[in-house]
Short mmCIF file of C-alpha atoms in Angstrom, two decimals:
data_model
loop_
_atom_site.label_atom_id
_atom_site.label_comp_id
_atom_site.label_asym_id
_atom_site.label_seq_id
_atom_site.Cartn_x
_atom_site.Cartn_y
_atom_site.Cartn_z
CA ARG A 1 -7.26 -9.15 -4.59
CA ALA A 2 -5.22 -6.81 -2.72
CA LYS A 3 -7.42 -6.77 0.17
CA SER A 4 -7.40 -10.58 0.18
CA SER A 5 -3.56 -10.64 0.10
CA ILE A 6 -3.40 -8.33 3.12
CA SER A 7 -5.94 -10.30 5.20
CA SER A 8 -3.69 -13.62 4.18
CA PHE A 9 -0.54 -11.65 5.25
CA VAL A 10 -1.85 -10.55 8.62
CA ARG A 11 -3.31 -13.91 9.39
CA ARG A 12 -0.19 -15.72 8.82
CA LYS A 13 2.38 -13.31 10.37
CA GLY A 14 1.84 -14.54 13.79
CA THR A 15 1.93 -11.72 16.59
CA GLY A 16 2.48 -8.02 16.35
CA SER A 17 0.71 -4.98 15.74
CA VAL A 18 -0.93 -3.99 12.29
CA GLY A 19 -2.54 -0.89 11.16
CA LEU A 20 -4.25 0.22 7.74
CA VAL A 21 -3.78 3.61 5.73
CA ALA A 22 -5.95 4.26 2.98
CA PHE A 23 -4.94 7.03 0.27
CA SER A 24 -5.43 8.40 -3.04
CA GLY A 25 -4.70 11.99 -3.29
CA GLN A 26 -5.15 12.46 0.61
CA ALA A 27 -4.41 9.84 3.40
CA PHE A 28 -5.97 8.78 6.30
CA LEU A 29 -5.49 6.25 9.07
CA GLN A 30 -8.44 3.76 8.94
CA CYS A 31 -7.16 1.76 11.73
CA PRO A 32 -4.45 2.83 14.13
CA LEU A 33 -1.78 0.18 15.12
CA THR A 34 -3.71 -2.50 17.40
CA ARG A 35 -3.26 -6.40 18.09
CA ASP A 36 -7.16 -6.71 17.74
CA TYR A 37 -6.94 -8.46 14.41
CA ASP A 38 -10.62 -8.74 14.41
CA SER A 39 -11.11 -4.91 14.44
CA PHE A 40 -8.29 -4.52 11.85
CA PHE A 41 -10.43 -7.05 9.43
CA ARG A 42 -13.66 -5.45 10.12
CA THR A 43 -11.87 -2.30 8.96
CA LEU A 44 -10.19 -3.61 5.94
CA ASN A 45 -13.59 -5.27 4.79
CA GLU A 46 -15.32 -1.95 5.25
CA THR A 47 -12.24 -0.14 2.96
CA ASP A 48 -13.50 0.39 -0.44
CA THR A 49 -12.97 2.69 -3.56
CA ARG A 50 -15.35 5.41 -1.92
CA SER A 51 -13.18 5.59 1.15
CA ILE A 52 -11.31 8.61 0.24
CA PRO A 53 -13.06 11.21 -1.44
CA VAL A 54 -10.02 13.34 -2.93
CA SER A 55 -8.92 12.48 -6.39
CA GLY A 56 -5.27 11.59 -7.42
CA THR A 57 -2.63 9.48 -5.94
CA ASP A 58 -0.03 10.91 -3.28
CA ILE A 59 2.42 8.36 -2.11
CA ALA A 60 4.25 11.08 0.05
CA ARG A 61 0.90 11.74 2.00
CA ALA A 62 0.35 7.97 2.70
CA LEU A 63 4.03 7.46 3.99
CA GLU A 64 3.32 10.83 6.35
CA GLU A 65 0.42 9.46 7.57
CA GLU A 66 1.74 6.19 8.27
CA GLU A 67 4.76 7.77 9.80
CA GLY A 68 2.58 9.46 12.34
CA ALA A 69 0.76 6.08 13.38
CA PHE A 70 3.98 4.79 15.01
CA ALA A 71 5.00 5.58 18.56
CA ALA A 72 8.46 7.08 18.65
CA ASN A 73 10.02 4.24 20.66
CA ARG A 74 9.22 1.50 18.28
CA ASN A 75 12.29 0.10 17.15
CA ARG A 76 10.89 -1.82 14.28
CA LYS A 77 9.04 -0.09 11.95
CA LEU A 78 7.49 -1.48 8.66
CA VAL A 79 5.18 0.00 6.20
CA ILE A 80 3.75 -1.91 3.31
CA ILE A 81 2.27 -0.12 0.35
CA LEU A 82 0.01 -1.90 -2.26
CA THR A 83 -0.46 0.45 -5.27
CA ASP A 84 0.02 0.69 -9.06
CA GLY A 85 2.96 3.37 -8.41
CA GLU A 86 1.30 5.88 -10.39
CA ASP A 87 2.69 8.77 -7.82
CA LEU A 88 1.03 11.78 -9.47
CA GLU A 89 2.35 14.36 -7.12
CA ALA A 90 6.03 12.61 -7.45
CA GLY A 91 6.73 12.93 -3.77
CA GLY A 92 7.10 9.23 -2.84
CA ILE A 93 10.77 8.65 -3.37
CA GLU A 94 11.70 11.51 -1.35
CA ALA A 95 9.37 10.86 1.46
CA ALA A 96 10.47 7.32 1.79
CA GLY A 97 14.12 8.36 1.97
CA LYS A 98 13.42 10.64 5.04
CA LEU A 99 11.64 7.83 6.65
CA LYS A 100 14.41 5.53 6.57
CA ARG A 101 16.34 8.31 8.66
CA LYS A 102 13.94 7.88 11.08
CA GLY A 103 13.96 4.21 11.17
CA LEU A 104 11.26 2.96 8.95
CA VAL A 105 11.56 0.50 6.21
CA VAL A 106 9.02 0.93 3.40
CA HIS A 107 8.30 -2.15 1.48
CA THR A 108 6.29 -1.59 -2.17
CA VAL A 109 3.93 -4.26 -3.66
CA GLY A 110 2.73 -3.63 -7.08
CA VAL A 111 -0.80 -4.10 -8.17
CA GLY A 112 -1.62 -4.39 -11.98
CA THR A 113 0.52 -4.72 -14.98
CA PRO A 114 2.99 -2.40 -17.01
CA THR A 115 0.99 -2.50 -19.95
CA GLY A 116 -2.14 -1.21 -17.81
CA GLY A 117 -5.90 -1.55 -18.61
CA GLN A 118 -8.89 0.48 -18.64
CA ILE A 119 -10.81 1.03 -15.29
CA THR A 120 -14.55 -0.18 -15.57
CA VAL A 121 -17.21 1.27 -13.59
CA VAL A 122 -20.85 0.80 -13.42
CA GLY A 123 -22.35 3.18 -16.00
CA PRO A 124 -25.82 5.10 -15.81
CA THR A 125 -27.85 2.09 -17.25
CA GLY A 126 -26.18 -0.08 -14.61
CA LEU A 127 -23.87 -2.12 -17.25
CA PRO A 128 -20.10 -2.21 -17.34
CA ASP A 129 -18.57 0.93 -18.87
CA ALA A 130 -15.26 2.30 -19.12
CA LEU A 131 -14.42 5.33 -16.82
CA ARG A 132 -13.54 8.33 -18.88
CA ASP A 133 -11.80 11.86 -18.18
CA GLU A 134 -13.37 15.40 -19.06
CA GLU A 135 -12.32 14.85 -22.47
CA GLY A 136 -14.07 11.50 -23.07
CA ASN A 137 -10.96 9.23 -22.96
CA ALA A 138 -10.89 6.03 -21.48
CA VAL A 139 -8.87 6.27 -18.18
CA THR A 140 -6.34 3.71 -17.54
CA SER A 141 -4.27 2.52 -14.66
CA ARG A 142 -0.53 1.23 -15.19
CA LEU A 143 1.98 -0.39 -12.91
CA ASP A 144 4.85 1.78 -12.43
CA GLU A 145 7.54 -0.57 -11.28
CA ALA A 146 10.27 1.83 -11.51
CA THR A 147 8.84 4.07 -9.24
CA LEU A 148 7.88 1.58 -6.66
CA THR A 149 11.43 0.27 -6.66
CA LYS A 150 12.88 3.57 -6.03
CA VAL A 151 10.59 4.29 -3.24
CA SER A 152 11.49 0.71 -1.52
CA SER A 153 15.36 0.90 -2.02
CA VAL A 154 15.94 4.21 -0.80
CA SER A 155 14.13 3.13 2.37
CA GLY A 156 16.16 -0.16 2.56
CA GLY A 157 13.01 -2.21 1.61
CA ARG A 158 12.06 -4.29 -1.01
CA TYR A 159 9.72 -3.94 -4.51
CA VAL A 160 7.50 -7.49 -5.34
CA ARG A 161 4.78 -7.71 -7.52
CA LEU A 162 1.76 -8.93 -5.84
CA GLY A 163 0.75 -11.78 -8.58
CA GLN A 164 -2.31 -12.94 -9.46
CA ALA A 165 -2.67 -15.33 -6.32
CA GLY A 166 -0.95 -12.78 -4.18
CA GLU A 167 2.31 -14.63 -4.25
CA GLY A 168 4.26 -11.57 -3.81
CA MET A 169 2.72 -10.94 -0.45
CA GLU A 170 3.58 -14.10 0.72
CA ALA A 171 7.58 -13.98 -0.45
CA LEU A 172 7.41 -10.51 1.29
CA ARG A 173 6.03 -12.16 4.64
CA LEU A 174 8.63 -14.95 4.56
CA ALA A 175 11.39 -12.39 4.14
CA ILE A 176 10.22 -10.28 7.01
CA GLN A 177 9.85 -13.27 9.17
CA ALA A 178 13.61 -14.51 8.08
CA GLY A 179 15.25 -10.83 8.42
CA THR A 180 16.10 -10.73 4.91
CA ASP A 181 13.59 -8.05 3.58
CA SER A 182 15.85 -5.02 4.10
CA ALA A 183 18.76 -4.15 2.10
CA ASN A 184 22.06 -5.25 3.35
CA SER A 185 20.72 -7.13 6.19
CA THR A 186 22.61 -9.57 7.90
CA ARG A 187 19.84 -10.60 10.46
CA ARG A 188 19.24 -14.39 10.93
CA GLY A 189 15.58 -13.55 12.24
CA ILE A 190 13.54 -11.32 14.00
CA PRO A 191 11.22 -11.85 16.85
CA ARG A 192 7.70 -11.86 15.60
CA GLU A 193 6.35 -9.77 18.63
CA ASP A 194 8.61 -6.91 17.01
CA LEU A 195 6.91 -6.87 13.85
CA PHE A 196 4.94 -3.61 13.79
CA VAL A 197 3.54 -3.31 10.56
CA ILE A 198 1.32 -0.70 8.84
CA ILE A 199 -0.14 -1.43 5.57
CA ALA A 200 -1.11 0.90 3.34
CA LEU A 201 -3.82 0.02 0.64
CA LEU A 202 -3.95 2.31 -2.41
CA LEU A 203 -7.63 2.41 -3.07
CA LEU A 204 -8.14 3.08 -6.86
CA VAL A 205 -10.84 5.65 -6.51
CA ILE A 206 -12.55 5.34 -9.68
CA GLU A 207 -15.14 8.15 -9.21
CA THR A 208 -12.47 10.68 -8.80
CA LEU A 209 -9.65 9.99 -10.90
CA ILE A 210 -11.01 11.64 -13.79
CA SER A 211 -9.66 15.11 -12.78
CA THR A 212 -6.12 14.26 -12.01
CA ARG A 213 -5.15 11.14 -14.24
CA ARG A 214 -2.77 12.07 -17.20
CA THR A 215 -3.97 11.43 -20.56
CA PRO A 216 -1.58 9.71 -22.82
#
């Protein structure tokens, strides 16, 4: 659902460069900023839960990786993070504040629900089974909207929930196009060619969450 929403966002946004960062406990630039959308879509399709072998959820590392992908002279720098918001390293808010001082606006898109749910994997028998931690407890993923709201607000961006049909990403795209996406924005519109967007897709690395996910 997240990947489908990213594809739709990029296809509809018009011109401009896009890139892709995948992260869990580490972050890697999967696709540098490019106007070659076919290349971007190929990379997006190939990105999955096994792309990042390091366990955990570190939003700060993702933001640092995204910052490095931009050329210093870009005057319109947007970052969109799709994640459940469980920032296990608790550095995302501070990192987003630093990016604001460097001219980057961070938007956050929440994936999942506040009540959470169990992470399901294919078990040894080939049948669906709950992912379990080292103590045998079922691992759950919960949407942390409070953290995501703070990450976006300190950088002048906005938070939206992805939604069942990706309507949150579409609303964000329209706000960016209208120039009303940033806090206290007075712009009536922004040229599409100035939309340099890097999308950070949080991969729920189900194989590596066991060692870092907190147990209730």
